[in-house]
mmCIF file of C-alpha atoms and ligand atoms in Angstrom:
data_model
loop_
_atom_site.group_PDB
_atom_site.id
_atom_site.type_symbol
_atom_site.label_atom_id
_atom_site.label_comp_id
_atom_site.label_asym_id
_atom_site.label_seq_id
_atom_site.Cartn_x
_atom_site.Cartn_y
_atom_site.Cartn_z
ATOM 1 C CA MET A 1 45.819 -139.017 -227.177
ATOM 2 C CA ASP A 2 46.432 -141.341 -223.882
ATOM 3 C CA GLY A 3 44.193 -139.786 -221.079
ATOM 4 C CA VAL A 4 42.885 -137.117 -223.538
ATOM 5 C CA GLY A 5 39.820 -136.601 -221.763
ATOM 6 C CA ASP A 6 38.609 -134.495 -218.452
ATOM 7 C CA LEU A 7 36.459 -132.433 -216.603
ATOM 8 C CA PRO A 8 36.171 -128.888 -215.579
ATOM 9 C CA PHE A 9 38.939 -127.460 -213.770
ATOM 10 C CA PRO A 10 37.681 -124.821 -211.216
ATOM 11 C CA GLU A 11 41.207 -122.590 -210.768
ATOM 12 C CA ARG A 12 40.863 -122.348 -214.241
ATOM 13 C CA GLY A 13 37.997 -120.896 -215.511
ATOM 14 C CA ASN A 14 36.039 -124.629 -214.919
ATOM 15 C CA GLN A 15 37.840 -125.322 -219.101
ATOM 16 C CA THR A 16 39.010 -128.762 -219.358
ATOM 17 C CA PRO A 17 42.424 -128.910 -221.048
ATOM 18 C CA LEU A 18 41.279 -129.641 -224.000
ATOM 19 C CA GLU A 19 39.057 -126.171 -224.051
ATOM 20 C CA ALA A 20 42.097 -123.784 -222.803
ATOM 21 C CA ALA A 21 44.258 -125.175 -225.147
ATOM 22 C CA LYS A 22 45.437 -123.181 -228.449
ATOM 23 C CA THR A 23 44.341 -126.085 -231.308
ATOM 24 C CA PRO A 24 44.455 -124.607 -234.378
ATOM 25 C CA HIS A 25 44.616 -127.554 -236.662
ATOM 26 C CA LEU A 26 42.710 -129.990 -234.785
ATOM 27 C CA ASP A 27 40.084 -126.792 -234.472
ATOM 28 C CA LYS A 28 40.511 -126.890 -238.852
ATOM 29 C CA LEU A 29 40.156 -131.033 -238.797
ATOM 30 C CA THR A 30 36.949 -130.646 -236.382
ATOM 31 C CA ALA A 31 35.096 -127.768 -238.365
ATOM 32 C CA LYS A 32 35.525 -130.713 -241.375
ATOM 33 C CA GLY A 33 34.234 -133.649 -239.254
ATOM 34 C CA MET A 34 31.930 -134.961 -236.990
ATOM 35 C CA MET A 35 31.872 -135.377 -232.853
ATOM 36 C CA GLY A 36 30.505 -137.689 -230.283
ATOM 37 C CA THR A 37 31.728 -139.181 -227.243
ATOM 38 C CA VAL A 38 32.560 -142.349 -226.265
ATOM 39 C CA TYR A 39 33.029 -145.245 -223.078
ATOM 40 C CA THR A 40 35.649 -146.545 -223.907
ATOM 41 C CA VAL A 41 34.862 -149.691 -222.542
ATOM 42 C CA LYS A 42 31.477 -148.967 -220.974
ATOM 43 C CA GLN A 43 29.556 -146.985 -218.489
ATOM 44 C CA GLY A 44 30.510 -147.327 -215.547
ATOM 45 C CA ILE A 45 34.142 -148.512 -215.844
ATOM 46 C CA ALA A 46 37.409 -146.212 -215.542
ATOM 47 C CA PRO A 47 39.924 -148.306 -217.961
ATOM 48 C CA GLU A 48 43.884 -148.665 -217.375
ATOM 49 C CA SER A 49 45.372 -147.915 -221.381
ATOM 50 C CA ASP A 50 45.416 -151.307 -221.635
ATOM 51 C CA ALA A 51 41.167 -152.203 -222.131
ATOM 52 C CA GLY A 52 41.132 -148.737 -223.269
ATOM 53 C CA VAL A 53 43.495 -149.776 -226.209
ATOM 54 C CA PHE A 54 42.013 -152.889 -226.503
ATOM 55 C CA SER A 55 38.666 -151.899 -226.845
ATOM 56 C CA LEU A 56 39.488 -149.122 -229.080
ATOM 57 C CA LEU A 57 40.752 -151.622 -231.649
ATOM 58 C CA SER A 58 37.286 -153.752 -231.379
ATOM 59 C CA TYR A 59 37.927 -156.132 -228.873
ATOM 60 C CA ASP A 60 35.783 -156.074 -225.554
ATOM 61 C CA PRO A 61 38.398 -156.363 -222.572
ATOM 62 C CA ALA A 62 35.321 -158.451 -220.927
ATOM 63 C CA LYS A 63 35.752 -161.269 -223.103
ATOM 64 C CA LEU A 64 39.340 -161.305 -223.418
ATOM 65 C CA ASP A 65 41.422 -163.008 -220.922
ATOM 66 C CA LEU A 66 43.647 -159.600 -220.210
ATOM 67 C CA SER A 67 46.270 -159.290 -218.048
ATOM 68 C CA ARG A 68 48.164 -155.385 -218.602
ATOM 69 C CA GLY A 69 51.313 -158.151 -216.869
ATOM 70 C CA VAL A 70 51.502 -160.094 -220.312
ATOM 71 C CA VAL A 71 50.819 -157.601 -223.073
ATOM 72 C CA GLU A 72 53.555 -155.757 -221.188
ATOM 73 C CA ALA A 73 55.900 -158.579 -220.700
ATOM 74 C CA LEU A 74 55.225 -159.117 -224.270
ATOM 75 C CA GLY A 75 55.710 -155.502 -225.650
ATOM 76 C CA SER A 76 59.345 -155.373 -223.978
ATOM 77 C CA GLY A 77 60.563 -158.209 -226.129
ATOM 78 C CA MET A 78 60.486 -160.513 -222.943
ATOM 79 C CA GLU A 79 60.509 -164.407 -223.112
ATOM 80 C CA PHE A 80 57.342 -165.582 -222.031
ATOM 81 C CA LYS A 81 55.072 -168.356 -222.956
ATOM 82 C CA ASN A 82 51.515 -169.638 -221.291
ATOM 83 C CA GLY A 83 51.516 -170.706 -217.398
ATOM 84 C CA ASP A 84 54.755 -167.977 -216.551
ATOM 85 C CA LEU A 85 53.314 -165.315 -214.410
ATOM 86 C CA ALA A 86 54.205 -161.641 -215.678
ATOM 87 C CA LEU A 87 53.077 -158.312 -213.558
ATOM 88 C CA ARG A 88 53.494 -154.856 -214.914
ATOM 89 C CA CYS A 89 55.458 -152.927 -211.785
ATOM 90 C CA ASN A 90 56.697 -149.407 -211.249
ATOM 91 C CA PHE A 91 59.410 -148.668 -209.178
ATOM 92 C CA ALA A 92 57.703 -146.628 -205.434
ATOM 93 C CA THR A 93 58.542 -145.450 -202.715
ATOM 94 C CA VAL A 94 57.981 -146.798 -199.363
ATOM 95 C CA GLN A 95 58.761 -144.726 -196.408
ATOM 96 C CA GLY A 96 57.724 -145.976 -192.705
ATOM 97 C CA GLY A 97 55.941 -148.938 -193.948
ATOM 98 C CA GLN A 98 53.578 -146.711 -196.379
ATOM 99 C CA ILE A 99 53.850 -146.047 -199.874
ATOM 100 C CA THR A 100 54.638 -142.019 -200.613
ATOM 101 C CA ASP A 101 54.947 -141.715 -203.820
ATOM 102 C CA ARG A 102 54.076 -144.336 -206.781
ATOM 103 C CA ARG A 103 56.810 -143.649 -209.460
ATOM 104 C CA ALA A 104 59.596 -143.070 -207.150
ATOM 105 C CA GLY A 105 59.012 -138.929 -207.606
ATOM 106 C CA ARG A 106 58.863 -139.798 -211.302
ATOM 107 C CA ASN A 107 62.575 -139.276 -212.418
ATOM 108 C CA VAL A 108 64.404 -142.519 -212.155
ATOM 109 C CA SER A 109 66.252 -142.014 -214.885
ATOM 110 C CA THR A 110 67.294 -145.098 -217.540
ATOM 111 C CA ASP A 111 70.878 -145.822 -216.064
ATOM 112 C CA GLU A 112 69.178 -146.187 -212.289
ATOM 113 C CA ALA A 113 66.611 -148.261 -213.556
ATOM 114 C CA ARG A 114 68.807 -150.894 -215.004
ATOM 115 C CA GLU A 115 71.046 -150.574 -212.359
ATOM 116 C CA LEU A 116 68.025 -151.048 -209.640
ATOM 117 C CA VAL A 117 66.709 -154.123 -212.140
ATOM 118 C CA GLU A 118 70.680 -155.662 -212.282
ATOM 119 C CA THR A 119 70.522 -155.611 -208.687
ATOM 120 C CA VAL A 120 67.073 -157.263 -208.362
ATOM 121 C CA ASN A 121 68.195 -159.693 -211.291
ATOM 122 C CA GLY A 122 70.733 -160.187 -209.449
ATOM 123 C CA ASP A 123 69.901 -161.057 -205.752
ATOM 124 C CA SER A 124 70.599 -164.627 -204.370
ATOM 125 C CA GLN A 125 67.313 -165.056 -202.273
ATOM 126 C CA LEU A 126 65.403 -163.852 -204.985
ATOM 127 C CA LYS A 127 66.919 -165.740 -207.399
ATOM 128 C CA ALA A 128 65.877 -168.539 -204.726
ATOM 129 C CA LEU A 129 61.929 -167.475 -204.291
ATOM 130 C CA ALA A 130 61.659 -168.773 -208.280
ATOM 131 C CA SER A 131 63.054 -168.418 -212.014
ATOM 132 C CA PHE A 132 62.597 -164.546 -213.268
ATOM 133 C CA GLU A 133 63.181 -161.521 -215.088
ATOM 134 C CA LEU A 134 62.369 -158.010 -214.059
ATOM 135 C CA LYS A 135 63.456 -155.965 -216.990
ATOM 136 C CA ALA A 136 63.487 -152.153 -217.251
ATOM 137 C CA THR A 137 61.035 -150.644 -219.626
ATOM 138 C CA ILE A 138 60.783 -146.624 -219.464
ATOM 139 C CA GLY A 139 61.271 -144.252 -215.805
ATOM 140 C CA HIS A 140 59.940 -145.622 -213.643
ATOM 141 C CA ARG A 141 58.025 -148.316 -215.123
ATOM 142 C CA CYS A 142 59.168 -152.322 -214.954
ATOM 143 C CA ALA A 143 57.565 -155.675 -216.416
ATOM 144 C CA LEU A 144 58.815 -158.992 -214.528
ATOM 145 C CA VAL A 145 57.964 -162.311 -216.356
ATOM 146 C CA PHE A 146 58.219 -165.215 -213.001
ATOM 147 C CA HIS A 147 59.096 -168.779 -215.359
ATOM 148 C CA SER A 148 57.096 -171.328 -214.585
ATOM 149 C CA GLY A 149 58.839 -175.004 -214.277
ATOM 150 C CA ARG A 150 57.593 -176.289 -210.594
ATOM 151 C CA ASN A 151 55.913 -174.027 -210.080
ATOM 152 C CA HIS A 152 52.261 -173.884 -210.881
ATOM 153 C CA PHE A 153 51.072 -170.031 -211.554
ATOM 154 C CA SER A 154 47.714 -168.567 -211.017
ATOM 155 C CA GLY A 155 47.208 -164.246 -211.889
ATOM 156 C CA ALA A 156 43.938 -164.788 -210.325
ATOM 157 C CA VAL A 157 45.824 -162.825 -207.237
ATOM 158 C CA SER A 158 45.128 -158.837 -205.875
ATOM 159 C CA ASN A 159 47.589 -155.886 -207.099
ATOM 160 C CA LEU A 160 50.352 -155.121 -204.875
ATOM 161 C CA ASP A 161 49.465 -151.229 -205.935
ATOM 162 C CA PRO A 162 47.461 -149.185 -203.986
ATOM 163 C CA ALA A 163 45.655 -147.346 -207.091
ATOM 164 C CA TYR A 164 44.088 -149.939 -208.633
ATOM 165 C CA SER A 165 42.383 -152.909 -208.614
ATOM 166 C CA ARG A 166 41.214 -155.884 -209.945
ATOM 167 C CA LYS A 167 37.201 -156.855 -211.263
ATOM 168 C CA GLY A 168 37.020 -159.452 -213.199
ATOM 169 C CA ASN A 169 39.113 -159.844 -215.661
ATOM 170 C CA VAL A 170 39.836 -155.681 -215.971
ATOM 171 C CA THR A 171 41.732 -153.681 -213.907
ATOM 172 C CA ILE A 172 40.769 -150.713 -212.965
ATOM 173 C CA ALA A 173 41.456 -147.546 -211.591
ATOM 174 C CA LEU A 174 40.773 -146.103 -208.448
ATOM 175 C CA SER A 175 40.445 -142.460 -208.095
ATOM 176 C CA GLY A 176 41.663 -139.929 -205.990
ATOM 177 C CA VAL A 177 43.480 -142.535 -203.563
ATOM 178 C CA MET A 178 45.487 -140.600 -201.372
ATOM 179 C CA LEU A 179 48.784 -141.123 -200.597
ATOM 180 C CA PRO A 180 50.799 -142.207 -198.096
ATOM 181 C CA ALA A 181 48.986 -145.889 -198.172
ATOM 182 C CA LEU A 182 50.211 -148.877 -196.344
ATOM 183 C CA VAL A 183 51.449 -150.943 -198.417
ATOM 184 C CA PRO A 184 48.920 -153.962 -199.734
ATOM 185 C CA ARG A 185 49.785 -157.841 -199.006
ATOM 186 C CA CYS A 186 48.489 -159.646 -202.244
ATOM 187 C CA VAL A 187 45.901 -161.944 -201.500
ATOM 188 C CA PRO A 188 44.605 -164.532 -203.466
ATOM 189 C CA LEU A 189 41.489 -164.401 -205.429
ATOM 190 C CA ASN A 190 40.184 -167.765 -205.540
ATOM 191 C CA LYS A 191 40.707 -170.512 -203.152
ATOM 192 C CA SER A 192 43.161 -172.492 -206.089
ATOM 193 C CA LYS A 193 46.700 -173.609 -204.446
ATOM 194 C CA ALA A 194 48.093 -172.123 -207.689
ATOM 195 C CA ALA A 195 46.285 -168.771 -206.226
ATOM 196 C CA ARG A 196 47.314 -168.796 -202.571
ATOM 197 C CA ASP A 197 51.042 -169.993 -203.639
ATOM 198 C CA THR A 198 51.081 -167.156 -206.497
ATOM 199 C CA ALA A 199 50.592 -164.255 -204.186
ATOM 200 C CA HIS A 200 52.331 -165.716 -200.650
ATOM 201 C CA LEU A 201 55.559 -165.877 -203.667
ATOM 202 C CA LEU A 202 54.853 -161.797 -204.765
ATOM 203 C CA ASN A 203 54.375 -160.962 -200.433
ATOM 204 C CA GLN A 204 57.891 -162.563 -199.904
ATOM 205 C CA PHE A 205 59.227 -161.045 -203.243
ATOM 206 C CA ALA A 206 58.207 -157.656 -202.774
ATOM 207 C CA ASN A 207 59.680 -158.155 -199.053
ATOM 208 C CA GLN A 208 63.003 -158.794 -200.292
ATOM 209 C CA VAL A 209 63.007 -156.000 -202.933
ATOM 210 C CA TYR A 210 63.104 -153.746 -200.419
ATOM 211 C CA GLU A 211 65.608 -155.125 -198.356
ATOM 212 C CA VAL A 212 67.650 -155.202 -201.072
ATOM 213 C CA LEU A 213 66.931 -152.228 -202.478
ATOM 214 C CA LYS A 214 66.439 -149.712 -199.509
ATOM 215 C CA ASP A 215 69.690 -149.212 -198.464
ATOM 216 C CA TYR A 216 71.297 -149.173 -202.049
ATOM 217 C CA PRO A 217 73.547 -147.011 -203.152
ATOM 218 C CA ILE A 218 71.517 -144.794 -205.991
ATOM 219 C CA ASN A 219 68.889 -144.779 -203.208
ATOM 220 C CA VAL A 220 71.136 -143.617 -200.782
ATOM 221 C CA LYS A 221 72.389 -140.852 -203.738
ATOM 222 C CA ARG A 222 68.834 -140.639 -203.976
ATOM 223 C CA ASN A 223 68.225 -139.879 -200.968
ATOM 224 C CA GLU A 224 71.038 -136.782 -200.480
ATOM 225 C CA ARG A 225 69.839 -135.377 -203.326
ATOM 226 C CA GLY A 226 66.212 -134.547 -202.205
ATOM 227 C CA ASP A 227 65.026 -137.471 -204.794
ATOM 228 C CA LEU A 228 62.387 -140.197 -203.790
ATOM 229 C CA PRO A 229 64.518 -143.211 -202.990
ATOM 230 C CA ALA A 230 63.230 -146.082 -205.899
ATOM 231 C CA ASN A 231 62.981 -148.625 -202.838
ATOM 232 C CA PHE A 232 59.688 -150.888 -203.654
ATOM 233 C CA LEU A 233 58.580 -152.933 -206.853
ATOM 234 C CA LEU A 234 54.336 -152.088 -207.065
ATOM 235 C CA MET A 235 53.615 -154.981 -208.928
ATOM 236 C CA ARG A 236 49.672 -155.307 -210.394
ATOM 237 C CA ASP A 237 47.885 -157.092 -213.381
ATOM 238 C CA ALA A 238 49.137 -160.782 -212.713
ATOM 239 C CA GLY A 239 48.643 -163.552 -216.066
ATOM 240 C CA THR A 240 49.266 -166.242 -216.947
ATOM 241 C CA LYS A 241 48.617 -166.431 -220.672
ATOM 242 C CA THR A 242 48.755 -164.372 -223.671
ATOM 243 C CA PRO A 243 45.200 -163.451 -224.864
ATOM 244 C CA LYS A 244 43.533 -166.067 -227.433
ATOM 245 C CA VAL A 245 42.132 -162.908 -229.820
ATOM 246 C CA ARG A 246 40.974 -162.991 -233.798
ATOM 247 C CA LYS A 247 43.150 -161.124 -235.590
ATOM 248 C CA LEU A 248 42.353 -157.808 -236.828
ATOM 249 C CA LYS A 249 42.882 -159.084 -240.268
ATOM 250 C CA GLU A 250 40.641 -162.456 -240.214
ATOM 251 C CA LYS A 251 38.098 -159.796 -238.363
ATOM 252 C CA PHE A 252 38.150 -157.076 -240.763
ATOM 253 C CA GLY A 253 40.247 -157.928 -243.508
ATOM 254 C CA PHE A 254 42.446 -155.117 -243.277
ATOM 255 C CA ARG A 255 46.278 -154.715 -242.479
ATOM 256 C CA SER A 256 46.684 -152.948 -239.462
ATOM 257 C CA VAL A 257 49.858 -151.002 -237.700
ATOM 258 C CA ALA A 258 50.377 -149.428 -234.808
ATOM 259 C CA VAL A 259 52.864 -146.435 -233.976
ATOM 260 C CA ALA A 260 53.789 -146.460 -230.284
ATOM 261 C CA ASP A 261 56.307 -145.618 -227.467
ATOM 262 C CA MET A 262 55.203 -147.781 -224.719
ATOM 263 C CA PRO A 263 55.365 -151.771 -224.120
ATOM 264 C CA VAL A 264 52.019 -151.909 -223.481
ATOM 265 C CA GLU A 265 50.490 -150.552 -226.693
ATOM 266 C CA LEU A 266 53.419 -152.609 -228.505
ATOM 267 C CA GLY A 267 52.402 -155.278 -227.010
ATOM 268 C CA ILE A 268 48.588 -155.306 -227.452
ATOM 269 C CA ALA A 269 49.703 -154.365 -231.451
ATOM 270 C CA LYS A 270 51.336 -157.965 -231.153
ATOM 271 C CA VAL A 271 48.466 -159.573 -229.858
ATOM 272 C CA ILE A 272 45.868 -158.915 -232.142
ATOM 273 C CA GLY A 273 48.582 -158.905 -235.431
ATOM 274 C CA MET A 274 49.090 -155.348 -236.015
ATOM 275 C CA ASP A 275 52.423 -154.959 -237.214
ATOM 276 C CA ALA A 276 54.420 -152.333 -235.027
ATOM 277 C CA GLU A 277 56.633 -149.292 -235.635
ATOM 278 C CA VAL A 278 58.711 -148.358 -232.818
ATOM 279 C CA PHE A 279 59.415 -144.277 -231.944
ATOM 280 C CA PRO A 280 60.857 -143.500 -228.408
ATOM 281 C CA PRO A 281 59.572 -142.087 -225.881
ATOM 282 C CA ASP A 282 59.711 -138.590 -226.844
ATOM 283 C CA ARG A 283 57.315 -136.152 -226.203
ATOM 284 C CA SER A 284 59.100 -133.072 -228.087
ATOM 285 C CA LEU A 285 57.225 -131.470 -231.287
ATOM 286 C CA GLN A 286 59.511 -132.950 -233.299
ATOM 287 C CA GLY A 287 59.261 -136.107 -232.040
ATOM 288 C CA TYR A 288 54.800 -135.471 -232.385
ATOM 289 C CA SER A 289 55.332 -134.507 -236.079
ATOM 290 C CA LYS A 290 58.444 -137.153 -236.872
ATOM 291 C CA ARG A 291 54.763 -139.399 -236.086
ATOM 292 C CA ALA A 292 53.013 -138.142 -238.106
ATOM 293 C CA GLU A 293 55.770 -137.996 -241.055
ATOM 294 C CA LYS A 294 55.508 -141.493 -240.247
ATOM 295 C CA ALA A 295 51.516 -142.684 -239.861
ATOM 296 C CA LEU A 296 51.088 -140.917 -243.623
ATOM 297 C CA GLN A 297 53.642 -142.898 -245.205
ATOM 298 C CA LEU A 298 52.341 -145.645 -243.853
ATOM 299 C CA ALA A 299 48.694 -145.102 -244.548
ATOM 300 C CA THR A 300 50.100 -145.264 -248.513
ATOM 301 C CA LYS A 301 51.078 -149.292 -247.767
ATOM 302 C CA TYR A 302 48.555 -149.814 -244.860
ATOM 303 C CA ASP A 303 44.391 -150.053 -244.571
ATOM 304 C CA LEU A 304 44.870 -148.459 -240.851
ATOM 305 C CA VAL A 305 47.590 -147.102 -239.016
ATOM 306 C CA TYR A 306 46.855 -146.538 -235.091
ATOM 307 C CA VAL A 307 48.339 -143.678 -233.351
ATOM 308 C CA HIS A 308 49.024 -144.062 -229.596
ATOM 309 C CA LEU A 309 50.419 -140.323 -228.674
ATOM 310 C CA LYS A 310 51.120 -141.036 -224.452
ATOM 311 C CA GLY A 311 51.429 -136.716 -223.939
ATOM 312 C CA PRO A 312 48.740 -135.987 -221.776
ATOM 313 C CA ASP A 313 48.167 -138.952 -219.844
ATOM 314 C CA GLU A 314 50.997 -138.235 -217.433
ATOM 315 C CA PRO A 315 50.574 -134.071 -216.347
ATOM 316 C CA GLY A 316 46.544 -135.838 -215.692
ATOM 317 C CA HIS A 317 47.902 -137.952 -213.291
ATOM 318 C CA ASP A 318 49.534 -135.100 -211.759
ATOM 319 C CA GLY A 319 46.822 -132.762 -211.022
ATOM 320 C CA ASP A 320 49.086 -130.909 -213.570
ATOM 321 C CA PHE A 321 46.526 -128.710 -215.799
ATOM 322 C CA ASP A 322 48.899 -126.081 -217.435
ATOM 323 C CA GLY A 323 51.148 -129.355 -218.245
ATOM 324 C CA LYS A 324 48.587 -131.063 -220.285
ATOM 325 C CA LYS A 325 46.654 -128.254 -221.974
ATOM 326 C CA LYS A 326 50.419 -127.479 -223.202
ATOM 327 C CA SER A 327 51.076 -131.368 -223.829
ATOM 328 C CA ILE A 328 47.929 -130.845 -225.817
ATOM 329 C CA GLU A 329 49.260 -127.798 -227.941
ATOM 330 C CA ASP A 330 52.616 -130.083 -229.045
ATOM 331 C CA ILE A 331 50.448 -132.417 -229.792
ATOM 332 C CA ASP A 332 48.326 -129.711 -232.300
ATOM 333 C CA ALA A 333 51.584 -128.154 -233.265
ATOM 334 C CA GLY A 334 53.734 -131.462 -234.430
ATOM 335 C CA PHE A 335 51.750 -134.164 -235.069
ATOM 336 C CA PHE A 336 47.878 -132.570 -236.314
ATOM 337 C CA ALA A 337 49.365 -129.649 -238.390
ATOM 338 C CA GLY A 338 51.281 -132.807 -240.428
ATOM 339 C CA LEU A 339 47.883 -133.832 -240.963
ATOM 340 C CA VAL A 340 45.819 -131.319 -241.500
ATOM 341 C CA GLU A 341 45.936 -130.757 -245.090
ATOM 342 C CA VAL A 342 45.810 -134.932 -245.953
ATOM 343 C CA GLU A 343 43.356 -135.722 -248.859
ATOM 344 C CA GLY A 344 41.593 -139.260 -249.417
ATOM 345 C CA LYS A 345 42.173 -140.518 -245.726
ATOM 346 C CA LEU A 346 39.670 -140.814 -242.867
ATOM 347 C CA LEU A 347 41.147 -139.568 -239.397
ATOM 348 C CA CYS A 348 39.375 -140.202 -236.189
ATOM 349 C CA VAL A 349 40.808 -138.766 -233.052
ATOM 350 C CA THR A 350 40.157 -139.920 -229.746
ATOM 351 C CA ALA A 351 41.093 -141.343 -225.997
ATOM 352 C CA ASP A 352 41.777 -144.704 -224.236
ATOM 353 C CA HIS A 353 40.134 -142.774 -220.834
ATOM 354 C CA SER A 354 39.754 -139.411 -219.527
ATOM 355 C CA THR A 355 42.450 -138.584 -216.783
ATOM 356 C CA PRO A 356 41.172 -135.288 -215.152
ATOM 357 C CA CYS A 357 43.105 -133.575 -213.704
ATOM 358 C CA ILE A 358 41.282 -132.862 -210.461
ATOM 359 C CA ALA A 359 41.147 -136.749 -209.774
ATOM 360 C CA LYS A 360 44.791 -137.373 -210.777
ATOM 361 C CA GLY A 361 43.843 -140.719 -212.043
ATOM 362 C CA HIS A 362 41.783 -142.528 -215.078
ATOM 363 C CA SER A 363 37.539 -141.812 -214.734
ATOM 364 C CA ASP A 364 35.273 -143.684 -216.273
ATOM 365 C CA ASP A 365 33.900 -140.296 -218.128
ATOM 366 C CA PRO A 366 33.543 -140.397 -221.589
ATOM 367 C CA VAL A 367 35.976 -139.138 -223.761
ATOM 368 C CA PRO A 368 35.465 -137.190 -227.197
ATOM 369 C CA ILE A 369 35.521 -138.484 -230.395
ATOM 370 C CA LEU A 370 35.918 -137.167 -234.164
ATOM 371 C CA VAL A 371 35.535 -138.191 -237.402
ATOM 372 C CA THR A 372 36.934 -136.656 -239.890
ATOM 373 C CA GLY A 373 38.233 -136.251 -243.945
ATOM 374 C CA LEU A 374 37.441 -138.353 -246.682
ATOM 375 C CA ASN A 375 32.531 -137.831 -247.097
ATOM 376 C CA VAL A 376 32.250 -137.319 -243.535
ATOM 377 C CA LYS A 377 29.862 -134.640 -243.747
ATOM 378 C CA PRO A 378 30.752 -131.535 -241.193
ATOM 379 C CA ASP A 379 27.641 -131.684 -237.651
ATOM 380 C CA GLY A 380 28.608 -128.333 -236.994
ATOM 381 C CA SER A 381 31.317 -128.845 -234.244
ATOM 382 C CA MET A 382 34.189 -126.356 -234.120
ATOM 383 C CA ARG A 383 36.256 -127.971 -231.714
ATOM 384 C CA PHE A 384 37.696 -131.145 -230.387
ATOM 385 C CA THR A 385 36.803 -131.016 -226.530
ATOM 386 C CA GLU A 386 34.081 -132.949 -224.091
ATOM 387 C CA ALA A 387 31.574 -130.296 -225.235
ATOM 388 C CA TYR A 388 31.477 -130.268 -228.634
ATOM 389 C CA GLY A 389 31.500 -134.324 -228.110
ATOM 390 C CA LYS A 390 28.547 -134.343 -226.276
ATOM 391 C CA LYS A 391 26.670 -132.189 -228.903
ATOM 392 C CA GLY A 392 28.163 -133.743 -231.962
ATOM 393 C CA LYS A 393 26.277 -135.975 -234.715
ATOM 394 C CA LEU A 394 27.831 -139.322 -233.580
ATOM 395 C CA GLY A 395 26.231 -139.106 -230.447
ATOM 396 C CA THR A 396 27.273 -141.265 -227.649
ATOM 397 C CA ILE A 397 29.289 -144.354 -228.331
ATOM 398 C CA GLN A 398 28.192 -146.740 -225.416
ATOM 399 C CA HIS A 399 31.499 -149.343 -225.861
ATOM 400 C CA GLY A 400 34.605 -147.942 -227.816
ATOM 401 C CA HIS A 401 34.620 -151.636 -229.528
ATOM 402 C CA GLU A 402 31.922 -150.527 -231.970
ATOM 403 C CA ILE A 403 34.508 -147.837 -233.345
ATOM 404 C CA LEU A 404 36.302 -149.333 -235.651
ATOM 405 C CA LYS A 405 33.389 -150.654 -237.278
ATOM 406 C CA LYS A 406 31.739 -147.747 -238.006
ATOM 407 C CA LEU A 407 35.077 -146.534 -239.012
ATOM 408 C CA LYS A 408 34.858 -149.194 -241.475
ATOM 409 C CA ARG A 409 31.858 -148.575 -242.662
ATOM 410 C CA LEU A 410 32.607 -144.559 -243.438
ATOM 411 C CA ALA A 411 36.011 -145.776 -245.549
ATOM 412 C CA SER A 412 33.882 -147.301 -248.073
HETATM 413 ZN ZN1 ZN B 501 45.804 -144.435 -220.889
#
């Protein structure tokens, strides 16, 4: 459950969304299992989803040549070869030289995004900078690929995004970023010419995108109806290589499949050799129950089924406690209701990181983990919450990348 971990929320009696939510099905599963907590990457790191998910799937992000940009480009089916430059982007709002919303109000429609992207792709001044392709993925999100050719690109450049900073190979979320924030400049992170040139290109690109979009009809209309203009492109997590990894099948000997809707999870599946079952990004009760059905069907053919449920993360980013609680309840009524009577399978429930409502962003707080089913002996946990996680028999797992090994042991 993406970003489901949280912290006590003062205006709701210091409960967390998991504590406040009614989750009868997950409670039943928990009463039969054991709990613990896990630092998905490691203590002190507030991971982005890509690092969190790689880690849950047994890959230590510190040892990967990791770029969210590359992973998203692969996950959205874009053409990318080593040497190209890929970035993850957001349509954002710039007003008075400052970023006032990182997601342009989080209400950019698919049609709007498609048209804005076409406009950017068709602009002759942008084309003169480099050969590139921008692709709208979901909502305000896009992926961007610059094709090499005469250019030598480097992934060692800072993020053009105030909310995420790069620490080695891993991008970390800066919690409590206050908006408005100045539009950051992209700077090279080493002394190479390629890094300098890449940073220069991205700064020029960002400026020109703003010139193209600021008075574009869609944005005039958005202004008129009181929506924030989508007039800027935040760019982050540049990369020039597909991470080289031992595939999951080689590592564990099992066939695996991901059930997901976001390009990042689909990209990760591609990199580590998992099959993928793509769902439309719908977060309705029906959507969740269809996923449960599909997961059970796949579990007859595969040894490992990874299901990524994006729901709880977004309200966490918005500081929307009630929205996050509702999302957890929908997942319980849709997804876990379908799994509660299943026998002969091992089920593990956890998160890729915490997204505490009070932080409005990812944090380094450990997340609860539940293992239930097969021969797992109950440890007295009653509910899937942060507090039960801290008391559970699984203890504190220091690195998410250890989980799969433990699960394999429990399942055999
Ligand atoms: Zn996430």
